[in-house]
mmCIF file of C-alpha atoms in Angstrom:
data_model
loop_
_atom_site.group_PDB
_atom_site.id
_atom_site.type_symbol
_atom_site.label_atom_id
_atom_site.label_comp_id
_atom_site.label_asym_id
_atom_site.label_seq_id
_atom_site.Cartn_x
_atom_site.Cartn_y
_atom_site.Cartn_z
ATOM 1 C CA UNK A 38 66.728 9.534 33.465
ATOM 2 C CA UNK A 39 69.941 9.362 31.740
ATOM 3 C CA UNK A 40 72.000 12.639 30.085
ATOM 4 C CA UNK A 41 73.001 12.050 26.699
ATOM 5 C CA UNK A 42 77.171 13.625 26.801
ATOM 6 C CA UNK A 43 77.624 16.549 23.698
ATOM 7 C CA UNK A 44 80.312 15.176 21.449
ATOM 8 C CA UNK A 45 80.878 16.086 17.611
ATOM 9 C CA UNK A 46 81.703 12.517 16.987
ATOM 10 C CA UNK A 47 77.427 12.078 17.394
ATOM 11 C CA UNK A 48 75.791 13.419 14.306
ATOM 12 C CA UNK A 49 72.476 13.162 16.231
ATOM 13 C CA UNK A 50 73.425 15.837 19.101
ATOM 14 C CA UNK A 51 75.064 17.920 16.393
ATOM 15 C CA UNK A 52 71.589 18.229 14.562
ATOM 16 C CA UNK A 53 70.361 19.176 17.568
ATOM 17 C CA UNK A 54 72.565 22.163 18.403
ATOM 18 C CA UNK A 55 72.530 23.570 15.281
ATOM 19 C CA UNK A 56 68.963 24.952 15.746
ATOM 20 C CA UNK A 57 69.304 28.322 15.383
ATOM 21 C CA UNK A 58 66.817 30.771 17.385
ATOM 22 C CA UNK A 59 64.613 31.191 14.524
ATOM 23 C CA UNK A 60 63.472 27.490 14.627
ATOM 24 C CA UNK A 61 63.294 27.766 18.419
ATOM 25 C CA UNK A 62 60.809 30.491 17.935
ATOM 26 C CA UNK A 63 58.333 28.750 15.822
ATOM 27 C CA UNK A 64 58.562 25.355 18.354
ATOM 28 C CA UNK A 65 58.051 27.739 20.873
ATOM 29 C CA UNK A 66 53.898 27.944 20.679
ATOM 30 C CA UNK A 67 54.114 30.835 22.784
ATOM 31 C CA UNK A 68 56.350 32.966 21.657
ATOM 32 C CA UNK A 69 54.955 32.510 17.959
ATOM 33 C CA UNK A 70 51.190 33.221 18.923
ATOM 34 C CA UNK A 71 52.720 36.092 20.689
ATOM 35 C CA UNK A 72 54.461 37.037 17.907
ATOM 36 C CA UNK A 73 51.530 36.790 15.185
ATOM 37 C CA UNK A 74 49.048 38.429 17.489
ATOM 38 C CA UNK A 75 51.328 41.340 17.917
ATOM 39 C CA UNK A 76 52.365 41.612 14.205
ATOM 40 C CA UNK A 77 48.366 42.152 13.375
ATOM 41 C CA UNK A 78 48.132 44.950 16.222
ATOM 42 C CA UNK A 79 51.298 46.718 14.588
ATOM 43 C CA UNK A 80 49.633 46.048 10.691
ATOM 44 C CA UNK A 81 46.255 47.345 12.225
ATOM 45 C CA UNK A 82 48.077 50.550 14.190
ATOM 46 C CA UNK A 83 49.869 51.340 10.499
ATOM 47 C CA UNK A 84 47.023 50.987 8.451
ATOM 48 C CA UNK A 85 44.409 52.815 10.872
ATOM 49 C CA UNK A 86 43.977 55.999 8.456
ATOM 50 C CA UNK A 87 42.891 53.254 6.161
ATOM 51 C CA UNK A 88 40.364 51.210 8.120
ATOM 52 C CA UNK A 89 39.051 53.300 10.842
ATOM 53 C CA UNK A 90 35.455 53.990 9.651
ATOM 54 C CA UNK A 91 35.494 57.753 11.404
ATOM 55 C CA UNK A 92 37.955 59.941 11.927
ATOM 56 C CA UNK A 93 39.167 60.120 15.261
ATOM 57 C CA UNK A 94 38.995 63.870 16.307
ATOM 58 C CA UNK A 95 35.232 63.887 14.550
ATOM 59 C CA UNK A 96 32.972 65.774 16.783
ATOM 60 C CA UNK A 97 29.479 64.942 16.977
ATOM 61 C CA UNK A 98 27.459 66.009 19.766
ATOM 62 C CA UNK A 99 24.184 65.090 18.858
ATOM 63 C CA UNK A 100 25.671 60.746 18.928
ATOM 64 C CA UNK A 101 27.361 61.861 21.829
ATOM 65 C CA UNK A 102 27.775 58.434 24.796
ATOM 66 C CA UNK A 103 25.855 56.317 22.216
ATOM 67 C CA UNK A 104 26.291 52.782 23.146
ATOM 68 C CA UNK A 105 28.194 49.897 21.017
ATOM 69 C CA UNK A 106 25.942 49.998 17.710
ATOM 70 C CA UNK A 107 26.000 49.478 14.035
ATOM 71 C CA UNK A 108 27.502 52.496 13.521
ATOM 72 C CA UNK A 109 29.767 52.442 15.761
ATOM 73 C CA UNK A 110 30.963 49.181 16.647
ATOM 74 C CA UNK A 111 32.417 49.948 20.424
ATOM 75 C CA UNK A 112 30.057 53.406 20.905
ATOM 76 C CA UNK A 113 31.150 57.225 21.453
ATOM 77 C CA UNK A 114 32.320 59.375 23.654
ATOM 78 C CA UNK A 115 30.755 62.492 25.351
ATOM 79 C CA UNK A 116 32.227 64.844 22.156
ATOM 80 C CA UNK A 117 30.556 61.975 19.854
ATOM 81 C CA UNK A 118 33.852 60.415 18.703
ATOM 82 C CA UNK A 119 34.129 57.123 17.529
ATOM 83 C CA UNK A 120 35.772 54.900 19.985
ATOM 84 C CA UNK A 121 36.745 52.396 17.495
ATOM 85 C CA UNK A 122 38.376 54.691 15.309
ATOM 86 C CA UNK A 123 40.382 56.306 18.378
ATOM 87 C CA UNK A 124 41.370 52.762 19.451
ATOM 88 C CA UNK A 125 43.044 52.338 16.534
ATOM 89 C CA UNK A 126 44.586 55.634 15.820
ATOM 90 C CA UNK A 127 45.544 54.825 19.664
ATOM 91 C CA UNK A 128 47.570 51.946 18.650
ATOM 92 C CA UNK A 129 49.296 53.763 16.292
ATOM 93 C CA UNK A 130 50.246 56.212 18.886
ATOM 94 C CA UNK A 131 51.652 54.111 21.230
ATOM 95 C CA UNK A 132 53.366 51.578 19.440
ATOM 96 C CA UNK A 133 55.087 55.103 17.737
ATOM 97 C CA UNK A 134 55.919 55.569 21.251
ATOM 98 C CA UNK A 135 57.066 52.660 22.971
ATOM 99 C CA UNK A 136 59.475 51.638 19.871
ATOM 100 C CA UNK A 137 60.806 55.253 19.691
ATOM 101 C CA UNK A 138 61.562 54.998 23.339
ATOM 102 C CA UNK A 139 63.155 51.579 23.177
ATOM 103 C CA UNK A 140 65.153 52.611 20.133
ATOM 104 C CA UNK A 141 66.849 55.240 21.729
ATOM 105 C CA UNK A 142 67.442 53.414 25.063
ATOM 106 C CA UNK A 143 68.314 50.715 23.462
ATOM 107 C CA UNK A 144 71.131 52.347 20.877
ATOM 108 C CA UNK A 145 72.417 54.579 23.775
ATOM 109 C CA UNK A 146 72.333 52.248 26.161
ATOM 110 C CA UNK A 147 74.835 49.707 24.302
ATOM 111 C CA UNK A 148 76.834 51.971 23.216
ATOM 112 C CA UNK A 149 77.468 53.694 26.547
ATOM 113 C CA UNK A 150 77.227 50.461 28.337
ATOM 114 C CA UNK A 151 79.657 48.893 26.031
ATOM 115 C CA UNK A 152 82.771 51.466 25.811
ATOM 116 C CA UNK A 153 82.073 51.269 29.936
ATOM 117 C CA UNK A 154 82.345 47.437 30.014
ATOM 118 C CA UNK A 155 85.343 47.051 27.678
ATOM 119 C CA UNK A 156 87.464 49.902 28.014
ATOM 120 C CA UNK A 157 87.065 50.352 32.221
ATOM 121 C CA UNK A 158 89.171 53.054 33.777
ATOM 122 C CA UNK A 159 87.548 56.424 33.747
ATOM 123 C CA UNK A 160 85.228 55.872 31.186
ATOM 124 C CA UNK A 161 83.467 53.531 33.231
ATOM 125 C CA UNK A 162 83.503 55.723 36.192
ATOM 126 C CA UNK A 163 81.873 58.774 34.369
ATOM 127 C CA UNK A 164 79.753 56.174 32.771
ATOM 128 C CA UNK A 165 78.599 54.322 35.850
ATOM 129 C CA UNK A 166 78.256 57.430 38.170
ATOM 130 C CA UNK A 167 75.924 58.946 35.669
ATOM 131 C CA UNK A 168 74.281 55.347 35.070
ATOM 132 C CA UNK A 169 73.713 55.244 38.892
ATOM 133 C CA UNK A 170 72.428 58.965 39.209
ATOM 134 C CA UNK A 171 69.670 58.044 36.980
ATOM 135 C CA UNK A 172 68.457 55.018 38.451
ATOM 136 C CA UNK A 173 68.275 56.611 41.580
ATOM 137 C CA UNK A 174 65.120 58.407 40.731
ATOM 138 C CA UNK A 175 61.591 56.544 40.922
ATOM 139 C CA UNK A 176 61.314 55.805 37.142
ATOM 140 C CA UNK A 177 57.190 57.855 36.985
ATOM 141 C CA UNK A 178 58.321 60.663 39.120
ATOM 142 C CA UNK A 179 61.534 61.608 36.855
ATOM 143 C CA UNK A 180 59.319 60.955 33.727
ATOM 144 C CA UNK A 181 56.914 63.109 35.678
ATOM 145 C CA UNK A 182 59.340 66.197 36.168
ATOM 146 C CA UNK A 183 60.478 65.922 32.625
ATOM 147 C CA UNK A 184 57.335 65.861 31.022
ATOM 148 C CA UNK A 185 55.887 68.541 33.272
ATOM 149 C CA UNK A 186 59.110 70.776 32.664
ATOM 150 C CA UNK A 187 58.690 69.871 28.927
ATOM 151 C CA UNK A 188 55.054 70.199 28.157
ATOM 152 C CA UNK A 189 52.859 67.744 27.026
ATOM 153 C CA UNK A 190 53.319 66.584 23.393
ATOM 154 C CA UNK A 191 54.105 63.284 21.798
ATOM 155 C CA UNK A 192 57.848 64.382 21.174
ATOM 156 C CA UNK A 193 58.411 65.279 25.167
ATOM 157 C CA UNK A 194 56.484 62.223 26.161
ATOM 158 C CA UNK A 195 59.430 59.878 24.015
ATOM 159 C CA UNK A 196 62.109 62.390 25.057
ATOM 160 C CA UNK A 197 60.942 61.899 28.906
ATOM 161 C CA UNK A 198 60.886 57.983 29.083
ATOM 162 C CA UNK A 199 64.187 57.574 26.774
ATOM 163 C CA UNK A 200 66.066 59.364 29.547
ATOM 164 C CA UNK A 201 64.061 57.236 31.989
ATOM 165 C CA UNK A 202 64.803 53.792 30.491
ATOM 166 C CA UNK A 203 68.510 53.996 29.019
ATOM 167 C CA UNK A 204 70.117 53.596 31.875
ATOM 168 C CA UNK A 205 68.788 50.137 32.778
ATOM 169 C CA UNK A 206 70.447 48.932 29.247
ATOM 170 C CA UNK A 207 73.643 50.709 30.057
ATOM 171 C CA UNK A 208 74.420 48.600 33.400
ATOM 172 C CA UNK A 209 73.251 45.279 31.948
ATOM 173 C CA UNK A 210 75.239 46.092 28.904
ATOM 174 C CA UNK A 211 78.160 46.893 31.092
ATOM 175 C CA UNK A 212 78.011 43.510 33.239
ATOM 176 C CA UNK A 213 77.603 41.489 29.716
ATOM 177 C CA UNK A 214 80.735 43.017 28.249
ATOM 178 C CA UNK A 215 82.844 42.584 31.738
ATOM 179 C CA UNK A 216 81.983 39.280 31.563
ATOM 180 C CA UNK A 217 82.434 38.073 27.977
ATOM 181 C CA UNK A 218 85.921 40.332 27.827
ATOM 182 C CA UNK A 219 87.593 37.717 29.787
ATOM 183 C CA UNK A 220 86.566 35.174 27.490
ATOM 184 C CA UNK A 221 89.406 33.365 25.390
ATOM 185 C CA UNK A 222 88.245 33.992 22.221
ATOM 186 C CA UNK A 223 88.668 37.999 23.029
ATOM 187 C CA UNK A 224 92.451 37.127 24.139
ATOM 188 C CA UNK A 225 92.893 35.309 20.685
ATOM 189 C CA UNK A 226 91.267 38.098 18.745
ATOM 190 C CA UNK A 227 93.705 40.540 20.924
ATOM 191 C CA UNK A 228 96.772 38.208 20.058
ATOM 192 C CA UNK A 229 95.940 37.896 16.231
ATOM 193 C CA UNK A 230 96.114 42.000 15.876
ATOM 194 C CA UNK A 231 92.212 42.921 16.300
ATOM 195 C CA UNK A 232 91.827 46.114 16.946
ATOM 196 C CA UNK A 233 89.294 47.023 20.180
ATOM 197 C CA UNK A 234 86.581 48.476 17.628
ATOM 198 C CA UNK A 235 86.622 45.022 15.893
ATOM 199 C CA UNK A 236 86.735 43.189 19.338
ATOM 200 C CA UNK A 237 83.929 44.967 20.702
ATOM 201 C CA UNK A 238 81.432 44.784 17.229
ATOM 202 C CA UNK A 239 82.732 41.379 15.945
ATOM 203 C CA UNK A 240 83.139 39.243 18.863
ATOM 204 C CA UNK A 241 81.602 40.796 22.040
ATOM 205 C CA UNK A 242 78.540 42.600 21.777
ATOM 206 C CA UNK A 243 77.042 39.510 19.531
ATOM 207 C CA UNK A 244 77.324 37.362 22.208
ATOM 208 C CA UNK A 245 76.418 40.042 24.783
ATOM 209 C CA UNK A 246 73.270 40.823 23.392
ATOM 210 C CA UNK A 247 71.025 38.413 24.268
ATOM 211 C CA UNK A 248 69.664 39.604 27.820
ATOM 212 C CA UNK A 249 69.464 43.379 26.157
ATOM 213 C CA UNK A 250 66.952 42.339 23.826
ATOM 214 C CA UNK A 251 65.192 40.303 26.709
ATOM 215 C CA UNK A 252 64.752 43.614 28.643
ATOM 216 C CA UNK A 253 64.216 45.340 25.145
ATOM 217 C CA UNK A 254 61.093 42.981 24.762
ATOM 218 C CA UNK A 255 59.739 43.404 28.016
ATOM 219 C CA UNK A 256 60.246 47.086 28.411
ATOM 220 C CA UNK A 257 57.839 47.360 25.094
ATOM 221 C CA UNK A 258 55.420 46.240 27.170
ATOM 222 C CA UNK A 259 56.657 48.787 30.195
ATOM 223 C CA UNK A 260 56.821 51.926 27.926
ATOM 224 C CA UNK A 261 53.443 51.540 26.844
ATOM 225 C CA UNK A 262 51.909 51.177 30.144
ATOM 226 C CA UNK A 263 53.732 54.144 31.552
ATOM 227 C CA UNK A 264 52.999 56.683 28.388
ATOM 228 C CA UNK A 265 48.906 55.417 29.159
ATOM 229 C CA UNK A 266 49.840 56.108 33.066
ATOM 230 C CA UNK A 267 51.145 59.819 32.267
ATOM 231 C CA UNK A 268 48.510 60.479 29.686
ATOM 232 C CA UNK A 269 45.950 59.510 31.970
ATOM 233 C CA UNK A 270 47.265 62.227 34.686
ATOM 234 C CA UNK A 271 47.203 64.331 31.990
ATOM 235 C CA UNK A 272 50.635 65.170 31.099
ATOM 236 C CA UNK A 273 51.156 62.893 28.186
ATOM 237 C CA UNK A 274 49.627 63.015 25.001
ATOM 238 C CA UNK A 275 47.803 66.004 24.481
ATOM 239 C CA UNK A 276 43.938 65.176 24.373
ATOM 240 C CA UNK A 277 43.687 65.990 20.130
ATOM 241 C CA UNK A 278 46.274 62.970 19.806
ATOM 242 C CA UNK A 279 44.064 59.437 20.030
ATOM 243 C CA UNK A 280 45.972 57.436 22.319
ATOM 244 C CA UNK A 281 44.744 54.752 25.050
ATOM 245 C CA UNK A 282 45.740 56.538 27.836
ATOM 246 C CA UNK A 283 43.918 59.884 27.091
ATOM 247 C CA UNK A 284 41.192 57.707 26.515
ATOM 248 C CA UNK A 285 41.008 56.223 29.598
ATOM 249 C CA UNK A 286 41.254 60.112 31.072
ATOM 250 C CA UNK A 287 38.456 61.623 29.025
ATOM 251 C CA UNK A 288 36.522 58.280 30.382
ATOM 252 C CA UNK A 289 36.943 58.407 33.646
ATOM 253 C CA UNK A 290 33.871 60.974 34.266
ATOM 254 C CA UNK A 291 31.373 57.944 32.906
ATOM 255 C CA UNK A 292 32.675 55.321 34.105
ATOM 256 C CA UNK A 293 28.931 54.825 36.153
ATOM 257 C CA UNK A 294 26.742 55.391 32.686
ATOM 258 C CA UNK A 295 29.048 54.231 29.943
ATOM 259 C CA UNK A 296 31.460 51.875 30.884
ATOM 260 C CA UNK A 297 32.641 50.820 27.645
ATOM 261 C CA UNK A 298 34.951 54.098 27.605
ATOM 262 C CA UNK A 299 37.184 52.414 29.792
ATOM 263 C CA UNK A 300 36.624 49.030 29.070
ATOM 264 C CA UNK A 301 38.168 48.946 25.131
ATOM 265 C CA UNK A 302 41.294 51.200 25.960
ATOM 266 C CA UNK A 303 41.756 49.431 29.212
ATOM 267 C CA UNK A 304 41.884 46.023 27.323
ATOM 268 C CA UNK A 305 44.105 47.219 24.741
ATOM 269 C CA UNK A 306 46.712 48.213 26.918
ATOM 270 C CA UNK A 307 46.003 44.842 29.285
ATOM 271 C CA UNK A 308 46.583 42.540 26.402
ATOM 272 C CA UNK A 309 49.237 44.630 24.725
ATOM 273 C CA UNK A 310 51.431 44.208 27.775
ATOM 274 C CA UNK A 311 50.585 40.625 28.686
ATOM 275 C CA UNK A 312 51.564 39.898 24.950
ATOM 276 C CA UNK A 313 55.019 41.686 25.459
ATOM 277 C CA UNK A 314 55.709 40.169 28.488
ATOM 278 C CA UNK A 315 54.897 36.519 27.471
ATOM 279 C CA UNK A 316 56.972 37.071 24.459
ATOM 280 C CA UNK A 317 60.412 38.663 26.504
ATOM 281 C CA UNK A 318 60.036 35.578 28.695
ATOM 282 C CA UNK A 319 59.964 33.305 25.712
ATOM 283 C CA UNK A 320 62.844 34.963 24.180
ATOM 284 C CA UNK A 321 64.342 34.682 27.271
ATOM 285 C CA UNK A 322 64.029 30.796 27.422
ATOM 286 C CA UNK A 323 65.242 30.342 23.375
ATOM 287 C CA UNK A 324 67.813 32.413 23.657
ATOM 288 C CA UNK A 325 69.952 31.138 27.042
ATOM 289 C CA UNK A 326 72.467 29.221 26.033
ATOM 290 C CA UNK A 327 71.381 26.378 28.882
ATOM 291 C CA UNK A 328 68.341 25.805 26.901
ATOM 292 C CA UNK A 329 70.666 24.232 24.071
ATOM 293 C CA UNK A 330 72.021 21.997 26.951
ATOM 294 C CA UNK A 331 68.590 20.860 28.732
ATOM 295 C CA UNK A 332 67.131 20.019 25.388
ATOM 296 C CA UNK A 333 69.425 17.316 24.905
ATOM 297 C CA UNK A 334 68.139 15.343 28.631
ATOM 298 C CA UNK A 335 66.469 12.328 27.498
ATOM 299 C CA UNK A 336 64.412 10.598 29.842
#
């Protein structure tokens, strides 16, 4: 095996670093089946008011526990609902839900994770005191508290796991801005005149950003699974809002005569996650800068 050395003077290796990520992701087979699969899930979760053959609070007693039919294509519940219709109304809950949540986190968490990082002193020890204080409580029981303090709506449920997941962004925003600070491109921009707003938009947080949306990708995944855990306790989504969770909670009585209940919602949420995670460990690979490096090993 020999290592072919980086040098501009080589038009060959300079074709080769100038992929950018977006080529990456569609030689990446992974991360672009990933990627389509979970683009039709979010299409199907928007346009579920227009393809969902029932509606999904319809009551029927009388079709009540009716096994996968023509009619309805995955059964019905014991009030007669149509599963298939509350699966996807369910995926437009919780994708409503797990990208509100990793919104918030997400903004909040850079920005508070960022003025730590870069301006230090006691910013950063308000910052990181509070940071610590909430990841020193088991992430279910403090969503938990909230949302049984709160009440169970949709709102309370976003509210609850946005205060449980910001604070992971804030400390590995923090450690990516301490370390790219020091870099000497910062002490040019410093030298030049930039002002620290400018520093910090322009020059740091692009190149800080990478791991952040790593973790942004993979907690998609994580928010999802923890709204269906809380909903199926019963202190989620109240059970008039369609959302895989409840589902698996109104279920859970017939689990011995109709298994399907379970079995739909439970998949949903199974592949929904696997999809997420496959996908932030993808984006993980394409977007360290080793990767660059290790593609240009010949053997």
């Amino acid at each position: 095996m020999k290592c072919i050395s980086i040098s501009k003077s080589n038009p060959a290796i300079q074709g080769r670093i100038k992929w950018t990520p977006c080529h990456r992701i569609m030689a990446n087979r992974t991360v672009a089946v990933c990627l389509v699969l979970l683009a039709a899930m979010v299409l199907i979760a928007i346009l579920a008011p227009w393809i969902a053959p029932y509606e999904p609070n319809d009551i029927n007693l009388k079709e009540s526990l009716q096994s996968p039919s023509k009619e309805h294509w995955l059964g019905t519940d014991h009030l007669g609902r149509d599963i298939f219709s509350r699966l996807l109304y369910g995926a437009t809950t919780s994708f409503t839900i797990a990208i509100s949540v990793v919104a918030f986190a997400l903004i909040w968490g850079i920005a508070l994770g960022g003025i730590a990082g870069y301006f230090g002193g006691l910013s950063d020890d308000i910052i990181s005191r509070v940071i610590d204080l909430f990841l020193s409580f088991p992430s279910m029981i403090f969503a938990l508290a909230i949302v049984g303090a709160l009440g169970s709506s949709v709102l309370n449920l976003i509210m609850a796991l946005a205060l449980v997941h910001w604070a992971s962004y804030a400390r590995l925003m923090r450690g990516q801005v301490l370390s790219a600070k020091s870099n000497d491109y910062v002490s040019s921009a410093r030298v030049i005149g930039a002002s620290d707003r400018r520093i910090l938009v322009k020059h740091i947080l692009p190149n800080a950003l990478a791991p952040v949306i790593v973790l942004a990708t993979l907690d998609m995944g994580h928010v999802i699974l923890s709204a269906a855990a809380l909903s199926f306790l019963g202190l989620g989504i109240p059970p008039s809002v369609p959302e895989w969770g409840s589902m698996l909670n109104a279920g859970k009585e017939f689990m011995r005569t109709s298994p399907y209940l379970n079995l739909f919602p439970g998949m949903a949420i199974t592949l929904t996650v696997i999809l997420f995670s496959l996908l932030g460990d993808g984006f993980q690979e394409i977007l360290d800068p080793e990767s660059e490096v290790s593609g240009l090993v010949a053997a």
